[in-house]
XYZ file of C-alpha atoms in Angstrom:
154
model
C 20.075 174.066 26.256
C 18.771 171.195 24.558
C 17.713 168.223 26.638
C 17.703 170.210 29.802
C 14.762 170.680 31.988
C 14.481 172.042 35.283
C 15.114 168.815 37.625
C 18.050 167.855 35.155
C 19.382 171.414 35.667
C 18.964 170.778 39.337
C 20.719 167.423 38.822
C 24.012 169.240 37.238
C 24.083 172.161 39.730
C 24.185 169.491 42.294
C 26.426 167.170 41.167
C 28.722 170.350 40.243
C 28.946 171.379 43.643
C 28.946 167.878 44.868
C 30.587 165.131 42.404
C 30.130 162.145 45.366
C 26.551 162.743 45.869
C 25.030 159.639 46.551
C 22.297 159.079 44.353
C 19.878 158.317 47.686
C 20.975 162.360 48.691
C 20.674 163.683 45.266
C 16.787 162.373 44.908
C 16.436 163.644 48.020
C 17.484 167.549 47.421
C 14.917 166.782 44.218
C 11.923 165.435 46.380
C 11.867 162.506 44.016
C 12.363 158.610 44.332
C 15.717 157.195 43.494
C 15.118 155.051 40.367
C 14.106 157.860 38.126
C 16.654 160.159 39.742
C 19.242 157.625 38.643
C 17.542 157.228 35.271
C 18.063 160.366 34.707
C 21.793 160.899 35.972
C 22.453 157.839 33.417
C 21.077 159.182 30.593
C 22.775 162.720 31.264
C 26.084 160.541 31.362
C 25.111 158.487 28.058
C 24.401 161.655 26.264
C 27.795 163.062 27.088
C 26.361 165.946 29.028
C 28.275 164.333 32.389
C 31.858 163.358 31.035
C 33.140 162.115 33.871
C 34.057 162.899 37.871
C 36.906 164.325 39.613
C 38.343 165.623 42.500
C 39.554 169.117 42.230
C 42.927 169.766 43.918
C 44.800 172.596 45.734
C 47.814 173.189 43.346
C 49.367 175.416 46.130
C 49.326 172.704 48.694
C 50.834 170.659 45.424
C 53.723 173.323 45.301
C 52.710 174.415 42.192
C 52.731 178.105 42.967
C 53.204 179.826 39.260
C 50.129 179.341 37.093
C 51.144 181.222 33.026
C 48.589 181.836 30.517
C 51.169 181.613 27.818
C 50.615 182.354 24.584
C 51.842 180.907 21.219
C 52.343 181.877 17.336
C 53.367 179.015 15.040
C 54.803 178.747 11.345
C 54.114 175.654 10.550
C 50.049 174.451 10.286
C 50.497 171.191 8.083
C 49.008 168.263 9.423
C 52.087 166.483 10.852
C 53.136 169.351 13.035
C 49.416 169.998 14.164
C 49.337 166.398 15.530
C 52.677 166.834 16.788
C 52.102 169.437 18.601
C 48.893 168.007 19.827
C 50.024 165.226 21.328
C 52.967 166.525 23.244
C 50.406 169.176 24.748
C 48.041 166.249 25.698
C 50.649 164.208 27.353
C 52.097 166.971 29.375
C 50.851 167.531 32.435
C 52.072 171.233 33.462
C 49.626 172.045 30.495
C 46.132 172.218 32.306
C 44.457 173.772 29.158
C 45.419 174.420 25.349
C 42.970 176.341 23.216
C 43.345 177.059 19.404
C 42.389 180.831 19.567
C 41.777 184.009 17.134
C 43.819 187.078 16.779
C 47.472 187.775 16.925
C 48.617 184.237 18.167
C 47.594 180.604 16.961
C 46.848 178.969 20.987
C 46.426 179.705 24.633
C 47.617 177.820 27.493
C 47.238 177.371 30.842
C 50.522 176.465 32.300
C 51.527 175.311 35.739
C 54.943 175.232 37.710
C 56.133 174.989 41.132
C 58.383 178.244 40.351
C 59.823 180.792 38.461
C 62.752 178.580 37.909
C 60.916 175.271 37.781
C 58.604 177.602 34.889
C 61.490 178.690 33.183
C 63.106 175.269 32.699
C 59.467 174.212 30.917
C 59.734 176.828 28.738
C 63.319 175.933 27.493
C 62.252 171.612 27.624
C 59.270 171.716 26.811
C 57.329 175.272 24.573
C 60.641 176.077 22.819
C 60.522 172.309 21.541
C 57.134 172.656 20.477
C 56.740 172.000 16.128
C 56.574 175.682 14.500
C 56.774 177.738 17.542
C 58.176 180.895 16.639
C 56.652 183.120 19.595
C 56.022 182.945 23.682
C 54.511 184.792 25.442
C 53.835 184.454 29.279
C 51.505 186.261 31.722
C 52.165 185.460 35.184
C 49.054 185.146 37.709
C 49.717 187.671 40.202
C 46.263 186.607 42.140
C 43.737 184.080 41.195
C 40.667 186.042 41.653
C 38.306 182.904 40.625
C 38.624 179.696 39.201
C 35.861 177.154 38.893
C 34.866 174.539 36.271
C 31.325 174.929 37.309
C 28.859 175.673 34.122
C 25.810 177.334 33.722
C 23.032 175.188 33.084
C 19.855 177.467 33.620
């Protein structure tokens, strides 16, 4: 991975684990004084390599109990449906994820609801509205097994 050497993979596993590490506690797990610790944290965050922070929240204890992958086929590719559809998947937020994907259909996306019924209404307001969608298909989580946004970096 370009640009990454040991203490700035140490810096990343760190703040991955813990995004409000003080930058006092994070020189500290790197046996290193702060100002080059926090020299470094800046430039991972000017490079782009740190895109931001975030708290990561308990959809259950949000009532958002049904989590769909869902997947979709489209007719239509020209470029005024393709932004189309992009934006109404960026400004809804029961759509945690959209990827553009090979094979049999044209995206994948991660979908959540607070129930069957409160999933089935999003499907008929919201992916049946969608520019060029001629195909749905849902998969149900039964049991999330693991879910993490933590990377690699080593």
């Amino acid at each position: 991975m370009s640009g990454i050497d040991t203490v700035n993979a140490q810096i990343l596993e760190l703040l991955q684990s813990d995004g409000r590490m003080t930058n006092a506690k994070l020189a500290e797990h790197l046996s290193m004084s702060e100002t080059p610790c926090w020299r470094r944290l800046k430039k991972l965050e000017e490079t782009g390599i740190i895109e931001g922070y975030q708290a990561n929240l308990n959809r259950r204890k949000l009532g958002l109990g049904v989590m769909a992958f869902v997947q979709l086929s489209c007719s239509e590719h020209d470029q005024t449906a393709t932004a189309e559809f992009q934006r109404i998947i960026e400004v809804t937020p029961n759509i945690l994820a959209c990827h553009n994907t090979t094979g049999e259909d044209d995206f994948l996306l991660i979908v959540v609801a607070r129930d069957l019924d409160d999933y089935s209404a999003f499907v008929d307001s919201t992916l049946r509205r969608l520019p060029g969608v001629t195909s749905i298909r849902s998969n149900l989580s039964l049991k999330e097994m693991k879910a993490s946004s933590k990377l690699p970096v080593r």
